[in-house]
Short mmCIF file of C-alpha atoms in Angstrom, two decimals:
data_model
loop_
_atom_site.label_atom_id
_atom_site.label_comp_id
_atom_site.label_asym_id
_atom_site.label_seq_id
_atom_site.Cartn_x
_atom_site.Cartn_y
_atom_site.Cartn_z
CA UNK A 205 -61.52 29.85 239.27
CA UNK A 206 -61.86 27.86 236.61
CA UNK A 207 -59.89 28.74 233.05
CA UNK A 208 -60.92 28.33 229.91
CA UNK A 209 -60.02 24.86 228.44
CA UNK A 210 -59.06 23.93 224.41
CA UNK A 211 -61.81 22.11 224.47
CA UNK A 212 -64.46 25.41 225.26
CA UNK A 213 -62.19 27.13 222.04
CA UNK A 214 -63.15 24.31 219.65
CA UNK A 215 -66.71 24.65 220.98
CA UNK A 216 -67.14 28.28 220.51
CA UNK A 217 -65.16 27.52 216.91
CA UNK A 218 -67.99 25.36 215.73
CA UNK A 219 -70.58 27.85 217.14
CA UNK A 220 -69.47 30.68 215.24
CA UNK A 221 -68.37 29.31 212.29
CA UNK A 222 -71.34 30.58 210.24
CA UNK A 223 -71.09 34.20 211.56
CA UNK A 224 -67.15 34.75 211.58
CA UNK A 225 -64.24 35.19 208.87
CA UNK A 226 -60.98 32.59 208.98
CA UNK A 227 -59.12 35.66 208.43
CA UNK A 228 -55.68 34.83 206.62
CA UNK A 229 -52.18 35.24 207.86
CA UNK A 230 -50.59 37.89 205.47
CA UNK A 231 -46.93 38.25 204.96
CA UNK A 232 -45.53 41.64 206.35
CA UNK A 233 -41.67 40.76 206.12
CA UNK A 234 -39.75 37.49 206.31
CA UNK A 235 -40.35 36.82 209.88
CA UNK A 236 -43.30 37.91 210.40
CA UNK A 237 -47.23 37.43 209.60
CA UNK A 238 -50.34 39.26 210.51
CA UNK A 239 -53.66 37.66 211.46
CA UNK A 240 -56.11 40.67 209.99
CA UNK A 241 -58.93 40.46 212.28
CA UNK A 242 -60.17 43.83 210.44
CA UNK A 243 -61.65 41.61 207.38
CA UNK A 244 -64.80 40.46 210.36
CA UNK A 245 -67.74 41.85 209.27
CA UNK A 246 -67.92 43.85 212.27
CA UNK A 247 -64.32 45.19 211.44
CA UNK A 248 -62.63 43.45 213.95
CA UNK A 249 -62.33 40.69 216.37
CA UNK A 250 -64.64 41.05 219.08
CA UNK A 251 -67.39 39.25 216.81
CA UNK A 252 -65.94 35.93 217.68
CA UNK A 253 -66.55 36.30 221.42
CA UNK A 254 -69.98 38.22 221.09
CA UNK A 255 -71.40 35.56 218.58
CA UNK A 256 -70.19 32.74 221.06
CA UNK A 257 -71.76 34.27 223.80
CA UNK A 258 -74.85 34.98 222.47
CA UNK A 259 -75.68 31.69 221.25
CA UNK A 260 -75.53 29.93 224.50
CA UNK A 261 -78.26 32.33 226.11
CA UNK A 262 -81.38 29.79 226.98
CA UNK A 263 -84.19 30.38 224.29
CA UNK A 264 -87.05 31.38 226.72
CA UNK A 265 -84.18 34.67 227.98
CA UNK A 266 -83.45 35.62 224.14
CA UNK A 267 -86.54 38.07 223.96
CA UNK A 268 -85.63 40.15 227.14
CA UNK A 269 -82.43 40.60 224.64
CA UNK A 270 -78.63 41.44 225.58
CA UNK A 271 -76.69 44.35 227.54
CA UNK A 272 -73.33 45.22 226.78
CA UNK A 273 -70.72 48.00 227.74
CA UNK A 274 -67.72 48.64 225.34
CA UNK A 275 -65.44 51.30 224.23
CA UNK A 276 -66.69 50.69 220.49
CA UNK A 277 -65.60 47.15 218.72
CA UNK A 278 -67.33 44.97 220.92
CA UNK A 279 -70.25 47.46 221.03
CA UNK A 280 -70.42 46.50 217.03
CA UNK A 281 -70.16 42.76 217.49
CA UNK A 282 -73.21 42.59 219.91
CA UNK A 283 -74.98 44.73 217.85
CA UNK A 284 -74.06 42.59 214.91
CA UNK A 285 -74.38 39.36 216.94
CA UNK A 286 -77.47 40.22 218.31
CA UNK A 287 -79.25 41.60 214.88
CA UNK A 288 -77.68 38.07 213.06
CA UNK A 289 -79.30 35.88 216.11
CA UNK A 290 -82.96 37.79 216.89
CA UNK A 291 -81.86 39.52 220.13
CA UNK A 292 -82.84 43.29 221.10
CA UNK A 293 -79.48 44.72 222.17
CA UNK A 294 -78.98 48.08 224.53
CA UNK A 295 -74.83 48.95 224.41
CA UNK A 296 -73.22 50.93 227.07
CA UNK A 297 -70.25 53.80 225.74
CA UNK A 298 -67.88 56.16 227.10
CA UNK A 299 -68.17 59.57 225.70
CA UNK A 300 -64.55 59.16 224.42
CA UNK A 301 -65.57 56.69 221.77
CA UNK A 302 -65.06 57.15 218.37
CA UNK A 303 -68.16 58.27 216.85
CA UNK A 304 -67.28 55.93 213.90
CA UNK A 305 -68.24 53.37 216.59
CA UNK A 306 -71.14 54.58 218.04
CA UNK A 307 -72.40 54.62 214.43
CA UNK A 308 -72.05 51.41 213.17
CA UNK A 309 -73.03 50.00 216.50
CA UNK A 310 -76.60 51.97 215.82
CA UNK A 311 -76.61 50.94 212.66
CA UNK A 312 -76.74 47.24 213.46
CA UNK A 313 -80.17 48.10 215.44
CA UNK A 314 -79.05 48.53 218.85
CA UNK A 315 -79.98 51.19 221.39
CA UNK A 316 -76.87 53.34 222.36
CA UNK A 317 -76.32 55.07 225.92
CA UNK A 318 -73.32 57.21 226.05
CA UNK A 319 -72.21 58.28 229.88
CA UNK A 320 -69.15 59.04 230.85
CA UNK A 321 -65.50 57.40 230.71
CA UNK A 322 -65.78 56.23 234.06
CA UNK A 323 -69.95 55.20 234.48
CA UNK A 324 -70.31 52.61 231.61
CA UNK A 325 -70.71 49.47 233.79
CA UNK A 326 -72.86 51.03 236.09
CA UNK A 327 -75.24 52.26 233.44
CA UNK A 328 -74.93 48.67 232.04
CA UNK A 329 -75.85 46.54 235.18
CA UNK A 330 -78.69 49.37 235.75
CA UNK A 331 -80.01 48.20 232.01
CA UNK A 332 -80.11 44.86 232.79
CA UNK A 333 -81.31 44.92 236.32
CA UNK A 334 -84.66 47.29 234.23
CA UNK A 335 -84.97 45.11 231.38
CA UNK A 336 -84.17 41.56 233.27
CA UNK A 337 -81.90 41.50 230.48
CA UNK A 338 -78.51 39.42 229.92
CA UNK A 339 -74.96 41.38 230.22
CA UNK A 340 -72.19 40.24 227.36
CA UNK A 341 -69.26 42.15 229.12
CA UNK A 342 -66.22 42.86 226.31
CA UNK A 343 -63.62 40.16 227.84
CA UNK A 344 -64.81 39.63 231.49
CA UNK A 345 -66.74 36.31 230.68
CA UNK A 346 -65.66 32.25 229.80
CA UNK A 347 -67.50 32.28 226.52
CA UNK A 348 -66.39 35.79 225.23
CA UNK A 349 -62.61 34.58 225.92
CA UNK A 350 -63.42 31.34 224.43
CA UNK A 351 -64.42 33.03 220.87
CA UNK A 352 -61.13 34.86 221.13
CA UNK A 353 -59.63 31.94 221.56
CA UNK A 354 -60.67 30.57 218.01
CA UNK A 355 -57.80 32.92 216.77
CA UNK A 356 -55.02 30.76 218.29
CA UNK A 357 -56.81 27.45 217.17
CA UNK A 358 -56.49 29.12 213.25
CA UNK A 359 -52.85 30.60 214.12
CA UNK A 360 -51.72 26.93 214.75
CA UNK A 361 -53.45 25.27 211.70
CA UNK A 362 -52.11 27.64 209.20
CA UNK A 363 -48.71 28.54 210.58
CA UNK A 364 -47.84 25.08 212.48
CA UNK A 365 -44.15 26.08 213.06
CA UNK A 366 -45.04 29.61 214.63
CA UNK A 367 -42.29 30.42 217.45
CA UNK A 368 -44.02 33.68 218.74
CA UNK A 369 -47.00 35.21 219.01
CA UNK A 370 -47.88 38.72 219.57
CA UNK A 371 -51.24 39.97 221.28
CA UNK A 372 -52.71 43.53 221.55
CA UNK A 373 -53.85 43.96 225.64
CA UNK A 374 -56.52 46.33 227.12
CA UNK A 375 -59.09 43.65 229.48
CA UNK A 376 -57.34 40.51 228.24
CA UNK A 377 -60.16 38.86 226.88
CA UNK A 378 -58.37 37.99 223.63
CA UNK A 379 -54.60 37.72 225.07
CA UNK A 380 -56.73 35.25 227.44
CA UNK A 381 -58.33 33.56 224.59
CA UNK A 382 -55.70 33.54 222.32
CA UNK A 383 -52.74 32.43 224.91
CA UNK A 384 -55.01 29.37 226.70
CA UNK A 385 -55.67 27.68 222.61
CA UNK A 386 -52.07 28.62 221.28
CA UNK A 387 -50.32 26.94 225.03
CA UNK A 388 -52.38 23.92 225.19
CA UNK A 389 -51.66 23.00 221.04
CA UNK A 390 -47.92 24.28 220.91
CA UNK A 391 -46.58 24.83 224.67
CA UNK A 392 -43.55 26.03 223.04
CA UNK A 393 -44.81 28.79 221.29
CA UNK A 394 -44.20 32.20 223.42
CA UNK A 395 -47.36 34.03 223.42
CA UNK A 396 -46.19 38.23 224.62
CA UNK A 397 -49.21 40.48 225.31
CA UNK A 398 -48.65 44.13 223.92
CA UNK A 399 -50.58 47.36 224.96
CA UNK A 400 -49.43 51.02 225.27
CA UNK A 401 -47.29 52.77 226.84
CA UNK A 402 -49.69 55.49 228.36
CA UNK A 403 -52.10 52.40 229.34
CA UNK A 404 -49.19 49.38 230.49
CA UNK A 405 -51.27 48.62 233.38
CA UNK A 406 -51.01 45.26 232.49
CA UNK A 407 -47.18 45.21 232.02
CA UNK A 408 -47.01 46.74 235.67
CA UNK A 409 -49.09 44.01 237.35
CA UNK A 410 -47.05 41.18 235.41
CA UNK A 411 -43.59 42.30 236.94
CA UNK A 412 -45.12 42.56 239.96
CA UNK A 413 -47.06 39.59 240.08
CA UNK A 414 -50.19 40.87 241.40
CA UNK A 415 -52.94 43.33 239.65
CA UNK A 416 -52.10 47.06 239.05
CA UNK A 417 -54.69 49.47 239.10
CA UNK A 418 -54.56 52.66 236.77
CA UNK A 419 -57.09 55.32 237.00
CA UNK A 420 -59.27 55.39 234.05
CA UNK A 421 -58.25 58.96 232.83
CA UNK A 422 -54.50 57.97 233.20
CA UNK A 423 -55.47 55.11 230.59
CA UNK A 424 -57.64 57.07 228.30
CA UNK A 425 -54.52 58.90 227.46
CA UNK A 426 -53.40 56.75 225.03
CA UNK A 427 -54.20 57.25 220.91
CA UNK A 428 -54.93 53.31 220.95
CA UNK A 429 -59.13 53.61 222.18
CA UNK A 430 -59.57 50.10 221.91
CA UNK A 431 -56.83 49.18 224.71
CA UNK A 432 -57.97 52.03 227.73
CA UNK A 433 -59.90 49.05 229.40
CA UNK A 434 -58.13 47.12 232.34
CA UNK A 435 -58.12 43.31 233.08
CA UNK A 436 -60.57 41.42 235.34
CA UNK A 437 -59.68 38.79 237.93
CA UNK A 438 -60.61 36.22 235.59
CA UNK A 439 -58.43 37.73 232.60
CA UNK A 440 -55.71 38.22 234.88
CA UNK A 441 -56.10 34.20 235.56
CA UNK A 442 -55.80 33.56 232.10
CA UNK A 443 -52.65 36.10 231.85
CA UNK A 444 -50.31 34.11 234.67
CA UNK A 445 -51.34 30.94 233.24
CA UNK A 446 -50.39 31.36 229.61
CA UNK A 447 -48.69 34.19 228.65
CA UNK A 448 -45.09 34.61 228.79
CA UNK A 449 -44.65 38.10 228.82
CA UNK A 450 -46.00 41.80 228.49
CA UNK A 451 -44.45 44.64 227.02
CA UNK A 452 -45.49 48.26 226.02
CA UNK A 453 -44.86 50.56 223.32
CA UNK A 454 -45.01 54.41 222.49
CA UNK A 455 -47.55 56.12 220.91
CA UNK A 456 -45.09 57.12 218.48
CA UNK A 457 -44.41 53.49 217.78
CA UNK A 458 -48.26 53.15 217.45
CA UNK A 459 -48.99 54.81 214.61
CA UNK A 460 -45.66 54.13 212.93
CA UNK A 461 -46.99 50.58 212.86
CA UNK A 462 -50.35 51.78 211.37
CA UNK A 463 -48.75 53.44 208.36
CA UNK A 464 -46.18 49.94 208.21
CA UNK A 465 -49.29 47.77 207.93
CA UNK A 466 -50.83 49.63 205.45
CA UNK A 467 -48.02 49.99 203.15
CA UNK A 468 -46.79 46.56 203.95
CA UNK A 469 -49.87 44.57 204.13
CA UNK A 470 -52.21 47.15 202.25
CA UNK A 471 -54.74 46.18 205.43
CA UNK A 472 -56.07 49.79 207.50
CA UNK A 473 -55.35 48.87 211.20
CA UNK A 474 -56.71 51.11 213.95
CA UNK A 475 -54.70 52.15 216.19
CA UNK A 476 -55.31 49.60 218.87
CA UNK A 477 -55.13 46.66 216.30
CA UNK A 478 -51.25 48.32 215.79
CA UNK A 479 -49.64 47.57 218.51
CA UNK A 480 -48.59 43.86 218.65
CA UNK A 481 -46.61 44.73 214.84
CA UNK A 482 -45.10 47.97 216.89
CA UNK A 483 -43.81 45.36 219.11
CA UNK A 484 -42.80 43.19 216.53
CA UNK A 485 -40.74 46.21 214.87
CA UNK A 486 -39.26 47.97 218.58
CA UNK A 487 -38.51 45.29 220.60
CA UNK A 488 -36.10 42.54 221.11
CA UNK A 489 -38.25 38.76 220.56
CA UNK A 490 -37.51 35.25 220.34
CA UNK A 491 -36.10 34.16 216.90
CA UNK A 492 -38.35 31.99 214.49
CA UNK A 493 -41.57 32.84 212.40
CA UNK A 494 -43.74 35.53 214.23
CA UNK A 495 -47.37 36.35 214.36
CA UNK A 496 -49.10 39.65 214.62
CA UNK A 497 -52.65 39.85 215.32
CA UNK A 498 -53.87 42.86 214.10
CA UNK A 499 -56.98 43.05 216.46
CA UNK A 500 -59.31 45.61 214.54
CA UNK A 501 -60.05 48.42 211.45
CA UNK A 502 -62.60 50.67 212.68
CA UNK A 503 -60.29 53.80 212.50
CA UNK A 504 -61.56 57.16 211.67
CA UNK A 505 -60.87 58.44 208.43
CA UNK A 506 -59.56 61.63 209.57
CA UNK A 507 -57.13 60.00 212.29
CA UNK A 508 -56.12 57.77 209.26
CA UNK A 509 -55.18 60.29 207.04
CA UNK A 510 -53.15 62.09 209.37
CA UNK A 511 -51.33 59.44 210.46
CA UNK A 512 -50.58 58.43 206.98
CA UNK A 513 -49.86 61.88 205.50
#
């Protein structure tokens, strides 16, 4: 299986450089910075791998357009991707998405199918097997983790002495992404994956050293939507390779670290995009200057306002 290389990251960073934001590192505290993927025009940072992908799809299959199946953000960035680039798009989401989501994704002009939690890449592969389309899956795919991966390559250049940095988990397309650019420019920089508590499949396969299957409904218990997807053999690659450790924290935690961003920062994190600064505040890491990437935005209002209040 082959991994994605630093050279495929500075590829996809010159494809999408006309589509994507170079999002800043802001200070939270004295040892610690977050990467606010939130300011993408898509509200988070899924439109680095869609864009990427997209624009390496052969001219004469552009018109059949693009297939994609998501749990919300990277329904958005094909949408987006595929408005920005001339593409029809058809997007693939569970019924437990956030209808914040499902809006903005029609919004961009794509059709929306919502099935259940556990029939979205069915319905997908059925769409593109009808429409002789071409499938953009959220993380399972070299180019998607390769835009991720543009994240690390801006980590290094504007914090060149980071020690550690922390990534939110759910299929490890941006953990994958993020680790392979961050490990082949700074070995020595500890890259630890972070995803829920209710959802730590991830965590469970790396001490074990082999892939841990959760049901779907035991994952789509957590508060953090963005992270109830699962990694794929070629994520999982990535995962062993590059990063250094996994580690899960409580939903408690969660949205602790959503009202500590926003009164830090003054950035609105979702609750997904939370959890690698709920690490950062629970759990014992590596001394030296810290990064947070704070994967996405697209919170509802009402969830926001509770958690705040």
């Amino acid at each position: 299986m082959r991994l994605v290389t630093l050279e495929d990251v500075h590829a996809a960073a010159a494809a999408i450089a006309p589509h994507v934001v170079h999002t800043p590192l802001l200070s939270f505290d004295s040892g610690l910075w977050i990467k606010p993927e939130s300011l993408q025009p898509v509200g988070a940072f899924k439109l680095r791998g869609a864009v990427n992908a997209l624009s390496r799809i052969p001219s004469e299959d552009r018109a059949r357009g693009v297939v994609a199946y998501s749990s919300g953000n990277h329904a958005q960035a094909v949408a987006y991707a595929a408005k920005t680039l001339g593409m029809p798009a058809a997007i693939v989401v569970p019924e437990n998405t956030p209808q914040l989501k499902i809006d903005a994704t029609r919004a961009h002009g794509a059709e929306v199918f919502v099935v259940g939690i556990t029939e979205r890449e069915s319905r997908a592969y059925e769409l593109v097997e009808e429409r002789k389309a071409t499938l953009i899956p959220p993380f399972d795919h070299p180019d998607v983790i390769a835009g991720q991966g543009t994240i690390g390559l801006e980590i290094c250049a504007d914090l060149p002495d980071v020690a550690t940095v922390l990534v939110p988990v759910s299929g490890g397309g941006l953990v994958s992404g993020v680790a392979a650019a961050v490990k082949s420019l700074r070995p020595n920089v500890r890259v630890i994956g972070v995803e829920p508590e209710l959802a730590g499949d991830t965590t469970a396969s790396f001490a074990a050293g082999e892939l841990v299957r959760w049901d779907a409904h035991d994952r789509a218990r957590t508060v953090a939507d963005g992270l109830r997807a699962e990694p794929s053999e070629l994520t999982w690659a990535h995962i062993r390779q590059y990063v250094d450790d996994v580690v899960t924290v409580s939903e408690d935690e969660i949205r602790e670290a959503v009202r500590q961003i926003a009164r830090r920062t003054r950035i609105v994190s979702e609750t997904s995009g939370a959890v690698a600064v709920a690490a950062y505040l629970n759990r014992e890491l590596p001394a030296g200057p810290a990064v947070a990437v704070v994967s996405g935005g697209n919170i509802e209002p009402e969830q926001l306002a509770s958690i705040l209040g």
